[in-house]
């Protein structure tokens, strides 16, 4: 058994620093690097790619809405073709900073990720934007979501992503952050949930029902010390259960 | 004998249209496409690349300062590494829209072009930004300028560019636009100058002295009907003198 | 009887020109000037305010979403307080260019106008953003819409706006542009509709029902010659029927 | 004897936080609030103005180049009229967030401040941009610099600013940051220098010569704990010497 741990990186911008890139980079097997639209700038991108290359982990593009003020977390009503081209642009820009000129994956960011997980047409636009750059470049998308369906339809590889720190609905979607029980914060609980997801290929929804899912990659965070503690607890638990952390 | 005719394209942005792309594209052998910083956006880039692919002409990136309001014509005091990364970003973004994932050339835009033509360190930064994407990707730079010197030093290919509609100083630089005799507007005079440059590999400076230069590519414009008339007159003159229009 | 004719102005940006400001400014009694977020820049704003002051017409701010690429026509999922502050910022910026430091009105632009016309909370945020600058500054809003309701609730003055070139639903909203019968293009029909609205204080909806409305101001356009022809026909019709064109 | 202590505030942007606004605001008598071009956004501006109003200190606009990535520290080659309008825009936007619709002062930021301190024409453009908003609104500018000369020429009030943590040249300019002795870091030395400047109306240049200057306001920083310690030491020294901290 094995699993990929992915995290967002390179979210600083100009004079503004954010995140604990130096710490989290050693705890994950792949990273999603901001591409200058919702966060990141060409200097941050160059430095972050270099760090990830040194760490020998999977380098993914993390394209988002062109909204630095909102950090890509505010949905924008763009046309499908605008979304497609916006993805191609950002993926190409990040790829240019790599030594190999080959990215490991693409994971849409924030409001774009959430919207495309539920909107098939939008998810298709995201996938077509990736495909235009490299038809063998995998999408990271919410397990069972429209992102995965769209990747299948468009014909690009995909990696199903799960969240150890989020509760699930019976239909496999995440419980909305507007609800009090959306987020799980206890490191041990999170670690146990992830191990169980990997071993059973299911997750227990808030309703008590079991939801089948394929946990190819787990999304983890490095925003603060609590987040880093969660990742360390998770890595220990995975190791104890003989689950390798390895990317695709 | 042969020469390349290049022109800036894809300078529209969102709701704003500019230039006569549809007309000029059929009169040139290579194009410089704006990359979203001083002009252009992902949609305009996608459409312009497609048009250039259909026309079968050389597709170049045209990176500029991040200054849409100033159309990239206002010099910005960026550090060398910032310039380098800004170039890599824009070149990578444009390349992603091509079918072949291979650009024909890179020509810096506006204030960046002019500043780098005279500033060796800045020119090196531009060349290193290109080299990071593709070490075989040629730079278009002002003939005899620091851009050409930098390309030689960095070890990337280069194409020497000349201007038929501009007067030259005895040192091979262009007469400043601040001077009354900077620009030549008569189509026949321009055409004769270009033919002479190609045949003699020299240009006569305003001082009367002859300046040696290698006219690999001629910069032409499609902004208005007068500009298009100049290109047509030039093409006729080249044909009559048996000079082929062909890119590198 | 009297009516105000208002039009959007100052939508150029940097190197990009748009609209027929010089022509339309002489045909209207008030203008809505873009504030640099969806269109316009400080130079365009300064010039446009000066032209409107010379013409002696009502100078309004025309704030929109921070989305130059989308020309403010793409809805953005901003929080209410973000919208409020964004309005205050843009209104203050435009006011600073006037001689009197007093604006005539504020009319939200594009997607923000349309969204706030239907969303009471969003409309309140717009009105509070205006009120923060000047509690006596009137809002221009779609007649009978949530914008008017919000202005009443917040306690700022308002001007009810009607569209001569758009069909109405029985509930007083505009027929969606997605429908084939959304827009009316015949100048005479438009002129007659507007005259009738002013004289009867009603408009006939596509269903045939009469909808009561108070046509304080008519929105007109100057984008092209057809649009200008409509305004001229409308002005002639208003004059013939003894309706004065005058702002509030 | 009295002196004003001023500091830059409200430099956060969207998701990005910077500075110790909550601490420094209680140690100064006037603040310079970023206006959304080089730092700050409408939300940060609204919150910062409110905090400064609560603290009862002088609220100044801190306009800078439109360059968030460079934090306004990269000189841009804008035309004089572009600079003037850019100032008017930013000052107007900030003023709109105040309760009184009256600012206390304007201090240009970063590269614009430094460039205008030495370039009379640029300084005139800055002053005219302020004057367009409010002809009684004072400029904060480097003591003895072109900013002060321009304010006199244009006819707006001015406040001469000194730096306790910077060495001076014999001509009254600051020692360039490129030089090793540009910055003074010892809190006691800084405090003594400032007290001496106020009592003697001179500063000793690195050459040993005395330079006459009028220290109306001292620029202090709140970026980190060391900076805050300097301000506290300075305030203690001023108090001991009977110099009141009070704004203009």
mmCIF file of C-alpha atoms in Angstrom, chain C residues 1-247:
data_model
loop_
_atom_site.group_PDB
_atom_site.id
_atom_site.type_symbol
_atom_site.label_atom_id
_atom_site.label_comp_id
_atom_site.label_asym_id
_atom_site.label_seq_id
_atom_site.Cartn_x
_atom_site.Cartn_y
_atom_site.Cartn_z
ATOM 1 C CA UNK C 1 -42.282 66.434 -17.980
ATOM 2 C CA UNK C 2 -38.559 65.816 -17.965
ATOM 3 C CA UNK C 3 -36.104 62.958 -18.111
ATOM 4 C CA UNK C 4 -32.370 62.397 -17.609
ATOM 5 C CA UNK C 5 -30.319 60.639 -20.289
ATOM 6 C CA UNK C 6 -27.261 58.870 -18.867
ATOM 7 C CA UNK C 7 -24.396 57.057 -20.570
ATOM 8 C CA UNK C 8 -21.192 55.237 -19.618
ATOM 9 C CA UNK C 9 -18.005 57.198 -20.362
ATOM 10 C CA UNK C 10 -14.267 57.052 -19.799
ATOM 11 C CA UNK C 11 -13.912 53.339 -20.508
ATOM 12 C CA UNK C 12 -10.573 53.634 -22.301
ATOM 13 C CA UNK C 13 -7.470 52.277 -20.540
ATOM 14 C CA UNK C 14 -3.847 53.205 -21.111
ATOM 15 C CA UNK C 15 -2.993 52.537 -24.732
ATOM 16 C CA UNK C 16 -6.497 51.166 -25.394
ATOM 17 C CA UNK C 17 -9.261 53.444 -26.680
ATOM 18 C CA UNK C 18 -12.932 52.581 -26.633
ATOM 19 C CA UNK C 19 -16.242 54.393 -27.099
ATOM 20 C CA UNK C 20 -17.273 57.664 -28.745
ATOM 21 C CA UNK C 21 -16.985 59.876 -25.689
ATOM 22 C CA UNK C 22 -16.647 63.088 -27.695
ATOM 23 C CA UNK C 23 -19.972 62.512 -29.471
ATOM 24 C CA UNK C 24 -22.138 60.978 -26.769
ATOM 25 C CA UNK C 25 -21.180 63.581 -24.170
ATOM 26 C CA UNK C 26 -23.166 66.229 -26.093
ATOM 27 C CA UNK C 27 -26.292 64.083 -26.275
ATOM 28 C CA UNK C 28 -26.761 63.179 -22.608
ATOM 29 C CA UNK C 29 -27.486 64.997 -19.372
ATOM 30 C CA UNK C 30 -25.413 62.809 -17.045
ATOM 31 C CA UNK C 31 -22.473 60.409 -17.396
ATOM 32 C CA UNK C 32 -21.180 57.396 -15.507
ATOM 33 C CA UNK C 33 -17.368 57.436 -15.470
ATOM 34 C CA UNK C 34 -15.377 54.207 -15.001
ATOM 35 C CA UNK C 35 -13.141 54.277 -11.908
ATOM 36 C CA UNK C 36 -10.125 52.156 -12.843
ATOM 37 C CA UNK C 37 -11.273 48.713 -11.724
ATOM 38 C CA UNK C 38 -13.162 47.320 -14.752
ATOM 39 C CA UNK C 39 -12.097 50.130 -17.113
ATOM 40 C CA UNK C 40 -10.583 53.605 -17.022
ATOM 41 C CA UNK C 41 -7.322 54.718 -15.452
ATOM 42 C CA UNK C 42 -6.349 57.879 -13.549
ATOM 43 C CA UNK C 43 -5.474 59.717 -16.773
ATOM 44 C CA UNK C 44 -8.688 58.733 -18.532
ATOM 45 C CA UNK C 45 -10.655 59.674 -15.403
ATOM 46 C CA UNK C 46 -9.035 63.119 -15.196
ATOM 47 C CA UNK C 47 -9.697 63.828 -18.874
ATOM 48 C CA UNK C 48 -13.256 62.522 -18.800
ATOM 49 C CA UNK C 49 -14.202 64.490 -15.688
ATOM 50 C CA UNK C 50 -12.825 67.634 -17.322
ATOM 51 C CA UNK C 51 -14.855 67.010 -20.504
ATOM 52 C CA UNK C 52 -18.019 66.436 -18.483
ATOM 53 C CA UNK C 53 -17.412 69.584 -16.448
ATOM 54 C CA UNK C 54 -17.002 71.555 -19.674
ATOM 55 C CA UNK C 55 -20.224 70.034 -21.009
ATOM 56 C CA UNK C 56 -21.954 70.999 -17.760
ATOM 57 C CA UNK C 57 -23.577 67.587 -17.232
ATOM 58 C CA UNK C 58 -23.998 65.392 -14.157
ATOM 59 C CA UNK C 59 -20.813 63.516 -13.251
ATOM 60 C CA UNK C 60 -21.354 60.071 -11.782
ATOM 61 C CA UNK C 61 -18.966 57.371 -10.602
ATOM 62 C CA UNK C 62 -19.339 54.023 -12.339
ATOM 63 C CA UNK C 63 -17.655 51.505 -10.008
ATOM 64 C CA UNK C 64 -17.296 47.858 -11.051
ATOM 65 C CA UNK C 65 -15.611 44.618 -10.166
ATOM 66 C CA UNK C 66 -11.805 44.613 -10.207
ATOM 67 C CA UNK C 67 -11.645 42.725 -13.491
ATOM 68 C CA UNK C 68 -10.195 44.604 -16.436
ATOM 69 C CA UNK C 69 -9.956 41.459 -18.565
ATOM 70 C CA UNK C 70 -13.666 40.790 -18.132
ATOM 71 C CA UNK C 71 -14.624 44.506 -18.335
ATOM 72 C CA UNK C 72 -16.529 44.057 -15.072
ATOM 73 C CA UNK C 73 -19.022 41.778 -16.759
ATOM 74 C CA UNK C 74 -18.100 38.593 -14.854
ATOM 75 C CA UNK C 75 -19.758 38.221 -11.474
ATOM 76 C CA UNK C 76 -17.271 37.749 -8.621
ATOM 77 C CA UNK C 77 -18.229 36.111 -5.363
ATOM 78 C CA UNK C 78 -17.021 38.877 -3.061
ATOM 79 C CA UNK C 79 -18.135 39.279 0.546
ATOM 80 C CA UNK C 80 -20.566 42.102 1.286
ATOM 81 C CA UNK C 81 -18.013 44.146 3.199
ATOM 82 C CA UNK C 82 -15.510 43.732 0.348
ATOM 83 C CA UNK C 83 -18.110 45.109 -2.073
ATOM 84 C CA UNK C 84 -18.886 48.022 0.248
ATOM 85 C CA UNK C 85 -15.226 49.030 0.576
ATOM 86 C CA UNK C 86 -14.586 48.541 -3.139
ATOM 87 C CA UNK C 87 -17.404 51.011 -3.872
ATOM 88 C CA UNK C 88 -16.130 53.574 -1.367
ATOM 89 C CA UNK C 89 -12.634 53.335 -2.846
ATOM 90 C CA UNK C 90 -13.721 53.865 -6.441
ATOM 91 C CA UNK C 91 -16.207 56.626 -5.675
ATOM 92 C CA UNK C 92 -13.593 58.488 -3.628
ATOM 93 C CA UNK C 93 -11.010 58.133 -6.371
ATOM 94 C CA UNK C 94 -13.298 59.616 -9.012
ATOM 95 C CA UNK C 95 -14.587 62.402 -6.762
ATOM 96 C CA UNK C 96 -10.993 63.559 -6.267
ATOM 97 C CA UNK C 97 -10.788 64.537 -9.951
ATOM 98 C CA UNK C 98 -13.791 66.877 -9.830
ATOM 99 C CA UNK C 99 -13.460 70.611 -9.278
ATOM 100 C CA UNK C 100 -16.284 70.710 -6.750
ATOM 101 C CA UNK C 101 -15.353 67.535 -4.826
ATOM 102 C CA UNK C 102 -19.002 66.609 -5.137
ATOM 103 C CA UNK C 103 -20.315 63.915 -7.453
ATOM 104 C CA UNK C 104 -23.766 63.950 -9.026
ATOM 105 C CA UNK C 105 -24.493 60.231 -8.639
ATOM 106 C CA UNK C 106 -23.103 56.677 -8.532
ATOM 107 C CA UNK C 107 -24.175 53.889 -10.878
ATOM 108 C CA UNK C 108 -22.716 50.404 -10.366
ATOM 109 C CA UNK C 109 -21.366 48.780 -13.525
ATOM 110 C CA UNK C 110 -22.056 45.579 -15.442
ATOM 111 C CA UNK C 111 -22.191 42.354 -13.462
ATOM 112 C CA UNK C 112 -22.302 44.282 -10.184
ATOM 113 C CA UNK C 113 -25.316 46.319 -11.355
ATOM 114 C CA UNK C 114 -27.151 43.225 -12.545
ATOM 115 C CA UNK C 115 -26.374 41.155 -9.469
ATOM 116 C CA UNK C 116 -27.276 43.933 -7.015
ATOM 117 C CA UNK C 117 -30.536 44.630 -8.883
ATOM 118 C CA UNK C 118 -31.669 41.176 -7.778
ATOM 119 C CA UNK C 119 -29.776 40.609 -4.524
ATOM 120 C CA UNK C 120 -30.962 42.788 -1.644
ATOM 121 C CA UNK C 121 -27.908 42.185 0.582
ATOM 122 C CA UNK C 122 -25.509 42.981 -2.249
ATOM 123 C CA UNK C 123 -27.512 46.106 -3.076
ATOM 124 C CA UNK C 124 -27.272 47.196 0.578
ATOM 125 C CA UNK C 125 -23.483 46.768 0.415
ATOM 126 C CA UNK C 126 -23.359 48.982 -2.691
ATOM 127 C CA UNK C 127 -25.500 51.663 -1.026
ATOM 128 C CA UNK C 128 -23.444 51.600 2.179
ATOM 129 C CA UNK C 129 -20.290 52.008 0.128
ATOM 130 C CA UNK C 130 -21.786 55.139 -1.448
ATOM 131 C CA UNK C 131 -23.140 56.452 1.862
ATOM 132 C CA UNK C 132 -19.695 56.195 3.443
ATOM 133 C CA UNK C 133 -18.422 58.776 0.951
ATOM 134 C CA UNK C 134 -21.416 61.109 0.902
ATOM 135 C CA UNK C 135 -24.815 60.367 2.411
ATOM 136 C CA UNK C 136 -26.494 62.750 -0.051
ATOM 137 C CA UNK C 137 -25.003 61.140 -3.134
ATOM 138 C CA UNK C 138 -27.759 59.511 -5.256
ATOM 139 C CA UNK C 139 -27.688 55.965 -6.577
ATOM 140 C CA UNK C 140 -28.754 55.237 -10.148
ATOM 141 C CA UNK C 141 -30.444 51.830 -10.131
ATOM 142 C CA UNK C 142 -32.798 49.726 -12.223
ATOM 143 C CA UNK C 143 -36.353 50.983 -11.611
ATOM 144 C CA UNK C 144 -38.260 48.837 -9.074
ATOM 145 C CA UNK C 145 -35.167 46.695 -8.365
ATOM 146 C CA UNK C 146 -33.403 45.740 -5.146
ATOM 147 C CA UNK C 147 -30.988 48.608 -5.783
ATOM 148 C CA UNK C 148 -33.873 51.064 -5.295
ATOM 149 C CA UNK C 149 -35.181 49.143 -2.289
ATOM 150 C CA UNK C 150 -31.715 49.152 -0.731
ATOM 151 C CA UNK C 151 -31.255 52.894 -1.293
ATOM 152 C CA UNK C 152 -34.547 53.518 0.516
ATOM 153 C CA UNK C 153 -33.516 51.241 3.382
ATOM 154 C CA UNK C 154 -30.032 52.747 3.738
ATOM 155 C CA UNK C 155 -31.405 56.250 3.360
ATOM 156 C CA UNK C 156 -29.553 57.612 0.344
ATOM 157 C CA UNK C 157 -31.232 59.393 -2.586
ATOM 158 C CA UNK C 158 -31.949 57.359 -5.722
ATOM 159 C CA UNK C 159 -32.812 57.794 -9.365
ATOM 160 C CA UNK C 160 -34.855 55.084 -11.091
ATOM 161 C CA UNK C 161 -33.346 54.016 -14.377
ATOM 162 C CA UNK C 162 -35.137 52.553 -17.379
ATOM 163 C CA UNK C 163 -33.946 50.972 -20.616
ATOM 164 C CA UNK C 164 -35.633 51.906 -23.879
ATOM 165 C CA UNK C 165 -33.770 49.246 -25.819
ATOM 166 C CA UNK C 166 -34.633 46.317 -23.546
ATOM 167 C CA UNK C 167 -37.811 44.302 -23.140
ATOM 168 C CA UNK C 168 -39.299 43.883 -19.662
ATOM 169 C CA UNK C 169 -40.782 40.901 -17.854
ATOM 170 C CA UNK C 170 -44.108 41.195 -16.069
ATOM 171 C CA UNK C 171 -42.293 41.474 -12.722
ATOM 172 C CA UNK C 172 -40.415 44.567 -13.891
ATOM 173 C CA UNK C 173 -37.062 42.879 -14.466
ATOM 174 C CA UNK C 174 -35.323 43.017 -17.839
ATOM 175 C CA UNK C 175 -35.703 40.074 -20.221
ATOM 176 C CA UNK C 176 -32.446 38.151 -19.987
ATOM 177 C CA UNK C 177 -29.938 38.790 -22.752
ATOM 178 C CA UNK C 178 -29.933 35.013 -23.264
ATOM 179 C CA UNK C 179 -33.441 35.336 -24.757
ATOM 180 C CA UNK C 180 -33.889 36.299 -28.435
ATOM 181 C CA UNK C 181 -36.298 39.167 -27.653
ATOM 182 C CA UNK C 182 -34.111 40.802 -24.969
ATOM 183 C CA UNK C 183 -32.962 43.760 -27.023
ATOM 184 C CA UNK C 184 -34.840 46.260 -29.180
ATOM 185 C CA UNK C 185 -32.793 47.810 -31.980
ATOM 186 C CA UNK C 186 -35.154 50.007 -33.997
ATOM 187 C CA UNK C 187 -34.548 53.670 -33.077
ATOM 188 C CA UNK C 188 -38.161 54.754 -33.614
ATOM 189 C CA UNK C 189 -39.572 51.900 -31.532
ATOM 190 C CA UNK C 190 -37.135 52.698 -28.760
ATOM 191 C CA UNK C 191 -38.015 56.397 -28.851
ATOM 192 C CA UNK C 192 -41.738 55.680 -28.731
ATOM 193 C CA UNK C 193 -41.280 53.243 -25.819
ATOM 194 C CA UNK C 194 -39.362 55.813 -23.808
ATOM 195 C CA UNK C 195 -41.871 58.587 -24.494
ATOM 196 C CA UNK C 196 -44.670 56.259 -23.439
ATOM 197 C CA UNK C 197 -42.842 55.231 -20.268
ATOM 198 C CA UNK C 198 -42.450 58.871 -19.275
ATOM 199 C CA UNK C 199 -46.007 59.894 -20.126
ATOM 200 C CA UNK C 200 -47.744 56.798 -18.704
ATOM 201 C CA UNK C 201 -45.256 55.781 -15.999
ATOM 202 C CA UNK C 202 -45.707 52.220 -17.219
ATOM 203 C CA UNK C 203 -44.026 49.844 -19.636
ATOM 204 C CA UNK C 204 -45.675 46.967 -21.481
ATOM 205 C CA UNK C 205 -43.991 43.672 -20.613
ATOM 206 C CA UNK C 206 -43.436 40.907 -23.164
ATOM 207 C CA UNK C 207 -46.440 39.145 -21.617
ATOM 208 C CA UNK C 208 -48.607 42.128 -22.580
ATOM 209 C CA UNK C 209 -49.120 43.204 -18.972
ATOM 210 C CA UNK C 210 -48.532 46.780 -17.945
ATOM 211 C CA UNK C 211 -45.760 47.321 -15.400
ATOM 212 C CA UNK C 212 -45.714 50.528 -13.364
ATOM 213 C CA UNK C 213 -42.329 52.250 -13.282
ATOM 214 C CA UNK C 214 -40.867 55.688 -12.678
ATOM 215 C CA UNK C 215 -38.519 56.593 -15.521
ATOM 216 C CA UNK C 216 -36.227 59.159 -13.884
ATOM 217 C CA UNK C 217 -33.292 58.396 -16.154
ATOM 218 C CA UNK C 218 -32.865 56.543 -19.438
ATOM 219 C CA UNK C 219 -29.670 54.585 -20.093
ATOM 220 C CA UNK C 220 -28.245 55.250 -23.567
ATOM 221 C CA UNK C 221 -25.105 54.086 -25.338
ATOM 222 C CA UNK C 222 -22.394 55.629 -27.468
ATOM 223 C CA UNK C 223 -20.462 52.534 -28.495
ATOM 224 C CA UNK C 224 -21.035 52.867 -32.213
ATOM 225 C CA UNK C 225 -22.879 54.861 -34.874
ATOM 226 C CA UNK C 226 -26.053 52.774 -34.501
ATOM 227 C CA UNK C 227 -26.124 53.550 -30.787
ATOM 228 C CA UNK C 228 -25.603 57.249 -31.429
ATOM 229 C CA UNK C 229 -28.426 57.208 -33.998
ATOM 230 C CA UNK C 230 -30.759 55.783 -31.368
ATOM 231 C CA UNK C 231 -29.919 58.603 -28.959
ATOM 232 C CA UNK C 232 -30.499 61.241 -31.620
ATOM 233 C CA UNK C 233 -33.876 59.762 -32.561
ATOM 234 C CA UNK C 234 -34.823 59.589 -28.905
ATOM 235 C CA UNK C 235 -33.886 63.223 -28.298
ATOM 236 C CA UNK C 236 -35.961 64.349 -31.279
ATOM 237 C CA UNK C 237 -38.979 62.344 -30.058
ATOM 238 C CA UNK C 238 -38.668 63.725 -26.537
ATOM 239 C CA UNK C 239 -38.497 67.293 -27.867
ATOM 240 C CA UNK C 240 -41.534 66.794 -30.094
ATOM 241 C CA UNK C 241 -43.518 65.541 -27.128
ATOM 242 C CA UNK C 242 -42.440 68.422 -24.953
ATOM 243 C CA UNK C 243 -40.371 66.310 -22.587
ATOM 244 C CA UNK C 244 -37.290 68.167 -21.392
ATOM 245 C CA UNK C 245 -33.959 66.369 -21.116
ATOM 246 C CA UNK C 246 -32.541 67.479 -17.809
ATOM 247 C CA UNK C 247 -30.714 65.749 -15.008
#
